């Protein structure tokens, strides 16, 4: 139940939150833009068209795309399994999905070093087939996938649970196959939740720093993602360039936010909103 | 539903644009050869200009194109990454002990320090104080640093090579000051680290803390790092050379197991040898490292105080890196005892 904001408490609360948002979010964002453009557009363009920046952007997009695709497939599978079947260890699986949210990204990175690094237990196999994982692109991808794993399953499980499986059982009784049921009944219910989770996953994947920093080795032009590149530029006294690259990430974040709001609106419009 | 499909096409167009803009980067003609140089924190500018000169030199000498991939970070952290599998052809680190750690992991052959001249250190440096303009706290020597109200910035000796040189320089001064009284020396070092405001993991992080974020009254820094800060931020800082400091010898080495696997030994050797050429030495000098070749060092005589009193890590008070590492910096060593008390 909402009331009009005319009480003293309401005004104070609104004032405080607006002030907080201005200081904590809007000002830093404005700072990024002003620092990025403070040497003019040509310096800005030079910074974002630099070959190291482009390579970093390429790697960030590769890792993000891989994370989105892999997590959509496995997240969907996990959500389906958890909400539609009874099996031993189901609760454990539900908990395990949340591990990446609970574990510090730095620890996640170290775990991959200990697994796939030269001293890791997987190393003999990897060397035998001449596969490089950490300090190379696959390591960056794995770290990103790990960090963003829970998003899809976490969004879809509540939707599937709220829906129940009556319609699917009815369809099965009428002789529909697995894929028909999925395509015609399950998927239409979850498509917005899926899109929503994919958007969140994209945002998180593009900005990931901690885990990627550990497995990267910071090889310039090879294992450097955009967030890592911002740090390098900043450490090299190239402040304009650092903020220019940071503004790219900020722009991507804003696009993602707008997309999220549109999807949220569509969800509400379509079925009263099962997405939280 | 219409607005939705419009949104999708916008989203798709954006994605296509992003993807398309990336293709030119993929089709840049690949260099025939590639070396990876894993280095420590403050050498970023040095190797940026050195790599360009080396590319030209290598092309002129062999007719082949070569590119160098750089990685920078705290020296020990970088050594750790190489041990864990970061495939460096050459390592150019802050101190011999970090390269010895890679040797102990079996990646570099014993005796690497005799492979190149001057203990495999093509350039040297020392530790100085960077203070704010006008030296408001009047910090002249190590003894002034432990006065009340002085805020010190240094990286962490556990992860940073430069920080270990800082620690040893302070130790050497205190050892002379207190005439070898170990308890007094330890008390001094303990007081010094009590005054430390921020302990970053690498030298460049500390410089940024001091220079950009305005923390502290004095930065204990590599001489080269201090000069670079002076150059980047003109008129805001001063360098104070303490009465006694340490001769820091950052060594270089070929990572044998990597070059043998990649077949890059010849190029890696040429790369490190070129650091000792007149041009390589001058590039080091221009980037505020002291050239190891005395003739070239003289060319930079107006820049460096070549007469400053410098102690080496092989001095009897330290007894070389292996001893220093196990006595001072290993877990439970003197640094841990001092820092946690």
mmCIF file of N, CA and C in Angstrom, chain A residues 114-238:
data_model
loop_
_atom_site.group_PDB
_atom_site.id
_atom_site.type_symbol
_atom_site.label_atom_id
_atom_site.label_comp_id
_atom_site.label_asym_id
_atom_site.label_seq_id
_atom_site.Cartn_x
_atom_site.Cartn_y
_atom_site.Cartn_z
ATOM 1 N N UNK A 114 45.234 -23.567 -8.747
ATOM 2 C CA UNK A 114 45.646 -24.800 -8.077
ATOM 3 C C UNK A 114 45.185 -26.039 -8.852
ATOM 4 N N UNK A 115 44.153 -25.887 -9.657
ATOM 5 C CA UNK A 115 43.669 -27.028 -10.434
ATOM 6 C C UNK A 115 44.396 -27.144 -11.768
ATOM 7 N N UNK A 116 44.452 -26.020 -12.498
ATOM 8 C CA UNK A 116 44.955 -26.082 -13.874
ATOM 9 C C UNK A 116 46.364 -25.523 -14.023
ATOM 10 N N UNK A 117 46.928 -24.954 -12.955
ATOM 11 C CA UNK A 117 48.267 -24.366 -13.050
ATOM 12 C C UNK A 117 49.349 -25.422 -13.221
ATOM 13 N N UNK A 118 50.584 -24.961 -13.355
ATOM 14 C CA UNK A 118 51.695 -25.886 -13.591
ATOM 15 C C UNK A 118 51.868 -26.861 -12.437
ATOM 16 N N UNK A 119 51.528 -26.410 -11.211
ATOM 17 C CA UNK A 119 51.654 -27.294 -10.058
ATOM 18 C C UNK A 119 50.322 -27.957 -9.708
ATOM 19 N N UNK A 120 49.293 -27.692 -10.523
ATOM 20 C CA UNK A 120 47.963 -28.228 -10.241
ATOM 21 C C UNK A 120 47.851 -29.704 -10.577
ATOM 22 N N UNK A 121 46.814 -30.367 -10.027
ATOM 23 C CA UNK A 121 46.702 -31.819 -10.233
ATOM 24 C C UNK A 121 46.294 -32.168 -11.657
ATOM 25 N N UNK A 122 45.711 -31.222 -12.385
ATOM 26 C CA UNK A 122 45.321 -31.504 -13.771
ATOM 27 C C UNK A 122 46.491 -31.343 -14.741
ATOM 28 N N UNK A 123 47.594 -30.765 -14.238
ATOM 29 C CA UNK A 123 48.658 -30.360 -15.152
ATOM 30 C C UNK A 123 49.220 -31.484 -16.034
ATOM 31 N N UNK A 124 49.487 -32.695 -15.482
ATOM 32 C CA UNK A 124 50.039 -33.740 -16.349
ATOM 33 C C UNK A 124 49.162 -34.010 -17.582
ATOM 34 N N UNK A 125 47.847 -34.029 -17.382
ATOM 35 C CA UNK A 125 46.939 -34.266 -18.511
ATOM 36 C C UNK A 125 46.995 -33.110 -19.495
ATOM 37 N N UNK A 126 46.969 -31.893 -18.954
ATOM 38 C CA UNK A 126 46.975 -30.716 -19.832
ATOM 39 C C UNK A 126 48.257 -30.636 -20.640
ATOM 40 N N UNK A 127 49.402 -30.939 -19.997
ATOM 41 C CA UNK A 127 50.671 -30.882 -20.715
ATOM 42 C C UNK A 127 50.713 -31.943 -21.796
ATOM 43 N N UNK A 128 50.190 -33.121 -21.490
ATOM 44 C CA UNK A 128 50.218 -34.213 -22.460
ATOM 45 C C UNK A 128 49.499 -33.813 -23.750
ATOM 46 N N UNK A 129 48.406 -33.064 -23.612
ATOM 47 C CA UNK A 129 47.668 -32.647 -24.805
ATOM 48 C C UNK A 129 47.995 -31.224 -25.236
ATOM 49 N N UNK A 130 49.008 -30.628 -24.553
ATOM 50 C CA UNK A 130 49.445 -29.281 -24.886
ATOM 51 C C UNK A 130 48.298 -28.264 -24.808
ATOM 52 N N UNK A 131 47.522 -28.357 -23.726
ATOM 53 C CA UNK A 131 46.412 -27.427 -23.524
ATOM 54 C C UNK A 131 46.821 -26.407 -22.469
ATOM 55 N N UNK A 132 46.590 -25.135 -22.780
ATOM 56 C CA UNK A 132 46.856 -24.095 -21.787
ATOM 57 C C UNK A 132 45.537 -23.527 -21.287
ATOM 58 N N UNK A 133 45.347 -23.521 -19.976
ATOM 59 C CA UNK A 133 44.092 -22.980 -19.438
ATOM 60 C C UNK A 133 44.334 -21.694 -18.668
ATOM 61 N N UNK A 134 45.036 -21.780 -17.521
ATOM 62 C CA UNK A 134 45.300 -20.530 -16.805
ATOM 63 C C UNK A 134 46.414 -19.760 -17.516
ATOM 64 N N UNK A 135 46.422 -18.447 -17.341
ATOM 65 C CA UNK A 135 47.308 -17.526 -18.041
ATOM 66 C C UNK A 135 47.067 -17.578 -19.547
ATOM 67 N N UNK A 136 45.838 -17.929 -19.942
ATOM 68 C CA UNK A 136 45.451 -17.930 -21.352
ATOM 69 C C UNK A 136 43.943 -17.692 -21.404
ATOM 70 N N UNK A 137 43.413 -17.547 -22.624
ATOM 71 C CA UNK A 137 41.988 -17.224 -22.760
ATOM 72 C C UNK A 137 41.058 -18.216 -22.051
ATOM 73 N N UNK A 138 41.276 -19.551 -22.180
ATOM 74 C CA UNK A 138 40.336 -20.466 -21.504
ATOM 75 C C UNK A 138 40.205 -20.196 -20.006
ATOM 76 N N UNK A 139 41.289 -19.806 -19.360
ATOM 77 C CA UNK A 139 41.255 -19.501 -17.929
ATOM 78 C C UNK A 139 40.341 -18.319 -17.634
ATOM 79 N N UNK A 140 40.449 -17.299 -18.482
ATOM 80 C CA UNK A 140 39.610 -16.103 -18.329
ATOM 81 C C UNK A 140 38.139 -16.506 -18.468
ATOM 82 N N UNK A 141 37.872 -17.339 -19.485
ATOM 83 C CA UNK A 141 36.492 -17.772 -19.735
ATOM 84 C C UNK A 141 35.977 -18.580 -18.542
ATOM 85 N N UNK A 142 36.761 -19.540 -18.071
ATOM 86 C CA UNK A 142 36.317 -20.384 -16.959
ATOM 87 C C UNK A 142 36.035 -19.540 -15.716
ATOM 88 N N UNK A 143 36.938 -18.610 -15.428
ATOM 89 C CA UNK A 143 36.739 -17.768 -14.241
ATOM 90 C C UNK A 143 35.448 -16.967 -14.369
ATOM 91 N N UNK A 144 35.197 -16.433 -15.566
ATOM 92 C CA UNK A 144 33.987 -15.632 -15.779
ATOM 93 C C UNK A 144 32.736 -16.497 -15.652
ATOM 94 N N UNK A 145 32.774 -17.690 -16.233
ATOM 95 C CA UNK A 145 31.634 -18.604 -16.148
ATOM 96 C C UNK A 145 31.340 -18.933 -14.685
ATOM 97 N N UNK A 146 32.393 -19.223 -13.945
ATOM 98 C CA UNK A 146 32.234 -19.579 -12.531
ATOM 99 C C UNK A 146 31.535 -18.463 -11.763
ATOM 100 N N UNK A 147 32.035 -17.248 -11.929
ATOM 101 C CA UNK A 147 31.521 -16.102 -11.173
ATOM 102 C C UNK A 147 30.045 -15.845 -11.480
ATOM 103 N N UNK A 148 29.628 -16.088 -12.733
ATOM 104 C CA UNK A 148 28.268 -15.731 -13.136
ATOM 105 C C UNK A 148 27.332 -16.929 -13.160
ATOM 106 N N UNK A 149 27.810 -18.075 -12.689
ATOM 107 C CA UNK A 149 26.997 -19.293 -12.819
ATOM 108 C C UNK A 149 25.604 -19.204 -12.197
ATOM 109 N N UNK A 150 25.447 -18.661 -10.973
ATOM 110 C CA UNK A 150 24.139 -18.757 -10.314
ATOM 111 C C UNK A 150 23.011 -17.957 -10.971
ATOM 112 N N UNK A 151 23.336 -16.925 -11.754
ATOM 113 C CA UNK A 151 22.294 -16.003 -12.199
ATOM 114 C C UNK A 151 21.108 -16.693 -12.867
ATOM 115 N N UNK A 152 21.387 -17.538 -13.864
ATOM 116 C CA UNK A 152 20.293 -18.119 -14.655
ATOM 117 C C UNK A 152 19.437 -19.043 -13.793
ATOM 118 N N UNK A 153 20.076 -19.989 -13.126
ATOM 119 C CA UNK A 153 19.303 -20.937 -12.318
ATOM 120 C C UNK A 153 18.507 -20.210 -11.240
ATOM 121 N N UNK A 154 19.148 -19.240 -10.587
ATOM 122 C CA UNK A 154 18.496 -18.490 -9.507
ATOM 123 C C UNK A 154 17.247 -17.755 -9.973
ATOM 124 N N UNK A 155 17.242 -17.252 -11.200
ATOM 125 C CA UNK A 155 16.094 -16.510 -11.707
ATOM 126 C C UNK A 155 14.980 -17.451 -12.144
ATOM 127 N N UNK A 156 15.378 -18.593 -12.703
ATOM 128 C CA UNK A 156 14.373 -19.447 -13.340
ATOM 129 C C UNK A 156 13.688 -20.369 -12.337
ATOM 130 N N UNK A 157 14.416 -20.816 -11.323
ATOM 131 C CA UNK A 157 13.815 -21.749 -10.353
ATOM 132 C C UNK A 157 12.519 -21.188 -9.752
ATOM 133 N N UNK A 158 12.494 -19.953 -9.242
ATOM 134 C CA UNK A 158 11.235 -19.461 -8.651
ATOM 135 C C UNK A 158 10.083 -19.396 -9.635
ATOM 136 N N UNK A 159 10.387 -19.054 -10.886
ATOM 137 C CA UNK A 159 9.316 -18.971 -11.890
ATOM 138 C C UNK A 159 8.711 -20.350 -12.121
ATOM 139 N N UNK A 160 9.591 -21.336 -12.298
ATOM 140 C CA UNK A 160 9.099 -22.696 -12.535
ATOM 141 C C UNK A 160 8.332 -23.209 -11.329
ATOM 142 N N UNK A 161 8.835 -22.887 -10.139
ATOM 143 C CA UNK A 161 8.148 -23.349 -8.929
ATOM 144 C C UNK A 161 6.772 -22.716 -8.807
ATOM 145 N N UNK A 162 6.656 -21.435 -9.101
ATOM 146 C CA UNK A 162 5.385 -20.728 -8.984
ATOM 147 C C UNK A 162 4.363 -21.290 -9.976
ATOM 148 N N UNK A 163 4.837 -21.681 -11.143
ATOM 149 C CA UNK A 163 3.954 -22.199 -12.178
ATOM 150 C C UNK A 163 3.414 -23.589 -11.850
ATOM 151 N N UNK A 164 4.197 -24.361 -11.125
ATOM 152 C CA UNK A 164 3.816 -25.760 -10.912
ATOM 153 C C UNK A 164 3.987 -26.533 -12.208
ATOM 154 N N UNK A 165 3.717 -27.844 -12.183
ATOM 155 C CA UNK A 165 3.920 -28.581 -13.431
ATOM 156 C C UNK A 165 2.641 -29.257 -13.945
ATOM 157 N N UNK A 166 1.482 -28.689 -13.568
ATOM 158 C CA UNK A 166 0.216 -29.271 -14.034
ATOM 159 C C UNK A 166 0.115 -29.291 -15.555
ATOM 160 N N UNK A 167 0.451 -28.149 -16.157
ATOM 161 C CA UNK A 167 0.301 -28.060 -17.617
ATOM 162 C C UNK A 167 1.204 -29.061 -18.315
ATOM 163 N N UNK A 168 2.424 -29.203 -17.775
ATOM 164 C CA UNK A 168 3.364 -30.138 -18.395
ATOM 165 C C UNK A 168 2.879 -31.576 -18.270
ATOM 166 N N UNK A 169 2.323 -31.886 -17.079
ATOM 167 C CA UNK A 169 1.809 -33.255 -16.886
ATOM 168 C C UNK A 169 0.645 -33.530 -17.819
ATOM 169 N N UNK A 170 -0.215 -32.526 -17.977
ATOM 170 C CA UNK A 170 -1.340 -32.690 -18.885
ATOM 171 C C UNK A 170 -0.849 -32.955 -20.301
ATOM 172 N N UNK A 171 0.143 -32.168 -20.723
ATOM 173 C CA UNK A 171 0.688 -32.330 -22.062
ATOM 174 C C UNK A 171 1.304 -33.714 -22.227
ATOM 175 N N UNK A 172 2.001 -34.153 -21.170
ATOM 176 C CA UNK A 172 2.639 -35.472 -21.233
ATOM 177 C C UNK A 172 1.572 -36.565 -21.356
ATOM 178 N N UNK A 173 0.495 -36.381 -20.632
ATOM 179 C CA UNK A 173 -0.593 -37.370 -20.695
ATOM 180 C C UNK A 173 -1.176 -37.450 -22.100
ATOM 181 N N UNK A 174 -1.202 -36.296 -22.768
ATOM 182 C CA UNK A 174 -1.749 -36.278 -24.129
ATOM 183 C C UNK A 174 -0.722 -36.734 -25.141
ATOM 184 N N UNK A 175 0.449 -37.153 -24.652
ATOM 185 C CA UNK A 175 1.419 -37.782 -25.533
ATOM 186 C C UNK A 175 2.462 -36.855 -26.121
ATOM 187 N N UNK A 176 2.601 -35.648 -25.559
ATOM 188 C CA UNK A 176 3.632 -34.747 -26.085
ATOM 189 C C UNK A 176 5.012 -35.202 -25.617
ATOM 190 N N UNK A 177 6.021 -35.044 -26.496
ATOM 191 C CA UNK A 177 7.390 -35.434 -26.144
ATOM 192 C C UNK A 177 8.069 -34.341 -25.339
ATOM 193 N N UNK A 178 9.253 -34.659 -24.859
ATOM 194 C CA UNK A 178 10.008 -33.742 -24.002
ATOM 195 C C UNK A 178 10.216 -32.380 -24.665
ATOM 196 N N UNK A 179 10.698 -32.417 -25.894
ATOM 197 C CA UNK A 179 11.030 -31.139 -26.529
ATOM 198 C C UNK A 179 9.795 -30.323 -26.854
ATOM 199 N N UNK A 180 8.696 -31.014 -27.207
ATOM 200 C CA UNK A 180 7.454 -30.296 -27.468
ATOM 201 C C UNK A 180 6.980 -29.607 -26.200
ATOM 202 N N UNK A 181 7.027 -30.350 -25.088
ATOM 203 C CA UNK A 181 6.597 -29.766 -23.822
ATOM 204 C C UNK A 181 7.449 -28.548 -23.495
ATOM 205 N N UNK A 182 8.757 -28.722 -23.656
ATOM 206 C CA UNK A 182 9.663 -27.631 -23.317
ATOM 207 C C UNK A 182 9.376 -26.409 -24.190
ATOM 208 N N UNK A 183 9.250 -26.656 -25.492
ATOM 209 C CA UNK A 183 9.112 -25.547 -26.446
ATOM 210 C C UNK A 183 7.756 -24.848 -26.279
ATOM 211 N N UNK A 184 6.697 -25.672 -26.109
ATOM 212 C CA UNK A 184 5.362 -25.069 -26.132
ATOM 213 C C UNK A 184 4.873 -24.625 -24.752
ATOM 214 N N UNK A 185 5.338 -25.269 -23.700
ATOM 215 C CA UNK A 185 4.791 -24.936 -22.383
ATOM 216 C C UNK A 185 5.818 -24.300 -21.460
ATOM 217 N N UNK A 186 6.917 -24.970 -21.232
ATOM 218 C CA UNK A 186 7.876 -24.460 -20.250
ATOM 219 C C UNK A 186 8.529 -23.166 -20.730
ATOM 220 N N UNK A 187 9.067 -23.219 -21.922
ATOM 221 C CA UNK A 187 9.851 -22.074 -22.377
ATOM 222 C C UNK A 187 9.071 -20.754 -22.400
ATOM 223 N N UNK A 188 7.820 -20.760 -22.926
ATOM 224 C CA UNK A 188 7.090 -19.488 -22.927
ATOM 225 C C UNK A 188 6.939 -18.872 -21.534
ATOM 226 N N UNK A 189 6.889 -19.720 -20.514
ATOM 227 C CA UNK A 189 6.759 -19.172 -19.159
ATOM 228 C C UNK A 189 8.045 -18.547 -18.662
ATOM 229 N N UNK A 190 9.151 -19.103 -19.076
ATOM 230 C CA UNK A 190 10.412 -18.662 -18.469
ATOM 231 C C UNK A 190 11.230 -17.752 -19.367
ATOM 232 N N UNK A 191 10.728 -17.461 -20.577
ATOM 233 C CA UNK A 191 11.618 -16.752 -21.500
ATOM 234 C C UNK A 191 12.044 -15.390 -20.952
ATOM 235 N N UNK A 192 11.114 -14.689 -20.269
ATOM 236 C CA UNK A 192 11.496 -13.375 -19.758
ATOM 237 C C UNK A 192 12.461 -13.498 -18.592
ATOM 238 N N UNK A 193 12.199 -14.456 -17.745
ATOM 239 C CA UNK A 193 13.138 -14.681 -16.640
ATOM 240 C C UNK A 193 14.512 -15.029 -17.194
ATOM 241 N N UNK A 194 14.518 -15.833 -18.259
ATOM 242 C CA UNK A 194 15.788 -16.226 -18.877
ATOM 243 C C UNK A 194 16.510 -15.003 -19.430
ATOM 244 N N UNK A 195 15.773 -14.180 -20.178
ATOM 245 C CA UNK A 195 16.384 -12.993 -20.758
ATOM 246 C C UNK A 195 16.914 -12.073 -19.649
ATOM 247 N N UNK A 196 16.095 -11.950 -18.601
ATOM 248 C CA UNK A 196 16.470 -11.111 -17.473
ATOM 249 C C UNK A 196 17.776 -11.609 -16.846
ATOM 250 N N UNK A 197 17.855 -12.907 -16.637
ATOM 251 C CA UNK A 197 19.064 -13.454 -16.012
ATOM 252 C C UNK A 197 20.263 -13.337 -16.940
ATOM 253 N N UNK A 198 20.024 -13.467 -18.245
ATOM 254 C CA UNK A 198 21.118 -13.323 -19.202
ATOM 255 C C UNK A 198 21.677 -11.905 -19.145
ATOM 256 N N UNK A 199 20.780 -10.941 -18.976
ATOM 257 C CA UNK A 199 21.221 -9.544 -18.904
ATOM 258 C C UNK A 199 22.071 -9.324 -17.646
ATOM 259 N N UNK A 200 21.598 -9.835 -16.522
ATOM 260 C CA UNK A 200 22.382 -9.699 -15.280
ATOM 261 C C UNK A 200 23.735 -10.375 -15.420
ATOM 262 N N UNK A 201 23.715 -11.542 -16.022
ATOM 263 C CA UNK A 201 24.932 -12.329 -16.229
ATOM 264 C C UNK A 201 25.925 -11.550 -17.100
ATOM 265 N N UNK A 202 25.419 -10.902 -18.144
ATOM 266 C CA UNK A 202 26.274 -10.106 -19.019
ATOM 267 C C UNK A 202 26.938 -8.980 -18.233
ATOM 268 N N UNK A 203 26.127 -8.288 -17.434
ATOM 269 C CA UNK A 203 26.665 -7.161 -16.669
ATOM 270 C C UNK A 203 27.787 -7.621 -15.747
ATOM 271 N N UNK A 204 27.532 -8.711 -15.038
ATOM 272 C CA UNK A 204 28.514 -9.207 -14.083
ATOM 273 C C UNK A 204 29.771 -9.691 -14.799
ATOM 274 N N UNK A 205 29.586 -10.382 -15.916
ATOM 275 C CA UNK A 205 30.720 -10.958 -16.639
ATOM 276 C C UNK A 205 31.629 -9.864 -17.202
ATOM 277 N N UNK A 206 31.029 -8.797 -17.727
ATOM 278 C CA UNK A 206 31.849 -7.736 -18.324
ATOM 279 C C UNK A 206 32.680 -7.020 -17.274
ATOM 280 N N UNK A 207 32.154 -6.943 -16.062
ATOM 281 C CA UNK A 207 32.857 -6.173 -15.039
ATOM 282 C C UNK A 207 33.781 -6.988 -14.157
ATOM 283 N N UNK A 208 33.794 -8.310 -14.333
ATOM 284 C CA UNK A 208 34.551 -9.163 -13.411
ATOM 285 C C UNK A 208 36.033 -8.784 -13.359
ATOM 286 N N UNK A 209 36.552 -8.637 -12.142
ATOM 287 C CA UNK A 209 37.950 -8.237 -11.979
ATOM 288 C C UNK A 209 38.749 -9.262 -11.174
ATOM 289 N N UNK A 210 38.264 -9.581 -9.968
ATOM 290 C CA UNK A 210 39.053 -10.366 -9.019
ATOM 291 C C UNK A 210 39.525 -11.717 -9.534
ATOM 292 N N UNK A 211 38.589 -12.577 -9.885
ATOM 293 C CA UNK A 211 38.954 -13.933 -10.295
ATOM 294 C C UNK A 211 39.790 -13.895 -11.567
ATOM 295 N N UNK A 212 39.384 -13.032 -12.501
ATOM 296 C CA UNK A 212 40.098 -12.931 -13.771
ATOM 297 C C UNK A 212 41.520 -12.417 -13.549
ATOM 298 N N UNK A 213 41.666 -11.482 -12.614
ATOM 299 C CA UNK A 213 42.984 -10.929 -12.322
ATOM 300 C C UNK A 213 43.951 -12.024 -11.869
ATOM 301 N N UNK A 214 43.439 -12.972 -11.089
ATOM 302 C CA UNK A 214 44.307 -14.027 -10.568
ATOM 303 C C UNK A 214 44.751 -14.982 -11.684
ATOM 304 N N UNK A 215 43.850 -15.353 -12.582
ATOM 305 C CA UNK A 215 44.212 -16.350 -13.608
ATOM 306 C C UNK A 215 44.810 -15.704 -14.859
ATOM 307 N N UNK A 216 44.853 -14.360 -14.904
ATOM 308 C CA UNK A 216 45.221 -13.710 -16.153
ATOM 309 C C UNK A 216 46.724 -13.739 -16.442
ATOM 310 N N UNK A 217 47.552 -13.456 -15.425
ATOM 311 C CA UNK A 217 48.985 -13.300 -15.706
ATOM 312 C C UNK A 217 49.281 -11.935 -16.313
ATOM 313 N N UNK A 218 48.243 -11.144 -16.592
ATOM 314 C CA UNK A 218 48.378 -9.765 -17.068
ATOM 315 C C UNK A 218 49.234 -9.642 -18.319
ATOM 316 N N UNK A 219 49.103 -10.593 -19.243
ATOM 317 C CA UNK A 219 49.863 -10.496 -20.485
ATOM 318 C C UNK A 219 49.148 -9.523 -21.412
ATOM 319 N N UNK A 220 49.826 -8.430 -21.686
ATOM 320 C CA UNK A 220 49.177 -7.358 -22.428
ATOM 321 C C UNK A 220 48.846 -7.795 -23.852
ATOM 322 N N UNK A 221 47.632 -7.509 -24.283
ATOM 323 C CA UNK A 221 47.222 -7.889 -25.631
ATOM 324 C C UNK A 221 46.837 -9.350 -25.730
ATOM 325 N N UNK A 222 46.950 -10.120 -24.636
ATOM 326 C CA UNK A 222 46.619 -11.537 -24.694
ATOM 327 C C UNK A 222 45.604 -11.938 -23.637
ATOM 328 N N UNK A 223 45.909 -11.667 -22.377
ATOM 329 C CA UNK A 223 45.007 -12.126 -21.316
ATOM 330 C C UNK A 223 44.498 -10.948 -20.493
ATOM 331 N N UNK A 224 44.390 -9.814 -21.159
ATOM 332 C CA UNK A 224 43.982 -8.604 -20.479
ATOM 333 C C UNK A 224 42.544 -8.270 -20.832
ATOM 334 N N UNK A 225 41.654 -8.274 -19.856
ATOM 335 C CA UNK A 225 40.273 -7.892 -20.145
ATOM 336 C C UNK A 225 40.122 -6.386 -19.935
ATOM 337 N N UNK A 226 38.966 -5.842 -20.283
ATOM 338 C CA UNK A 226 38.782 -4.391 -20.141
ATOM 339 C C UNK A 226 38.996 -3.904 -18.697
ATOM 340 N N UNK A 227 38.366 -4.549 -17.697
ATOM 341 C CA UNK A 227 38.616 -4.053 -16.335
ATOM 342 C C UNK A 227 40.090 -4.126 -15.938
ATOM 343 N N UNK A 228 40.796 -5.187 -16.354
ATOM 344 C CA UNK A 228 42.229 -5.281 -16.045
ATOM 345 C C UNK A 228 43.008 -4.203 -16.793
ATOM 346 N N UNK A 229 42.554 -3.920 -18.009
ATOM 347 C CA UNK A 229 43.234 -2.913 -18.821
ATOM 348 C C UNK A 229 43.109 -1.526 -18.180
ATOM 349 N N UNK A 230 41.954 -1.263 -17.580
ATOM 350 C CA UNK A 230 41.762 0.017 -16.882
ATOM 351 C C UNK A 230 42.811 0.149 -15.778
ATOM 352 N N UNK A 231 43.014 -0.936 -15.034
ATOM 353 C CA UNK A 231 43.985 -0.887 -13.949
ATOM 354 C C UNK A 231 45.387 -0.629 -14.486
ATOM 355 N N UNK A 232 45.756 -1.341 -15.567
ATOM 356 C CA UNK A 232 47.088 -1.171 -16.139
ATOM 357 C C UNK A 232 47.307 0.266 -16.586
ATOM 358 N N UNK A 233 46.330 0.806 -17.320
ATOM 359 C CA UNK A 233 46.481 2.181 -17.808
ATOM 360 C C UNK A 233 46.611 3.149 -16.638
ATOM 361 N N UNK A 234 45.804 2.921 -15.611
ATOM 362 C CA UNK A 234 45.858 3.798 -14.445
ATOM 363 C C UNK A 234 47.236 3.736 -13.796
ATOM 364 N N UNK A 235 47.789 2.537 -13.714
ATOM 365 C CA UNK A 235 49.103 2.362 -13.099
ATOM 366 C C UNK A 235 50.225 2.914 -13.955
ATOM 367 N N UNK A 236 49.926 3.225 -15.224
ATOM 368 C CA UNK A 236 50.986 3.731 -16.092
ATOM 369 C C UNK A 236 50.846 5.220 -16.323
ATOM 370 N N UNK A 237 50.174 5.902 -15.421
ATOM 371 C CA UNK A 237 50.008 7.343 -15.497
ATOM 372 C C UNK A 237 49.194 7.769 -16.712
ATOM 373 N N UNK A 238 48.515 6.806 -17.380
ATOM 374 C CA UNK A 238 47.696 7.200 -18.529
ATOM 375 C C UNK A 238 46.257 7.371 -18.053
#
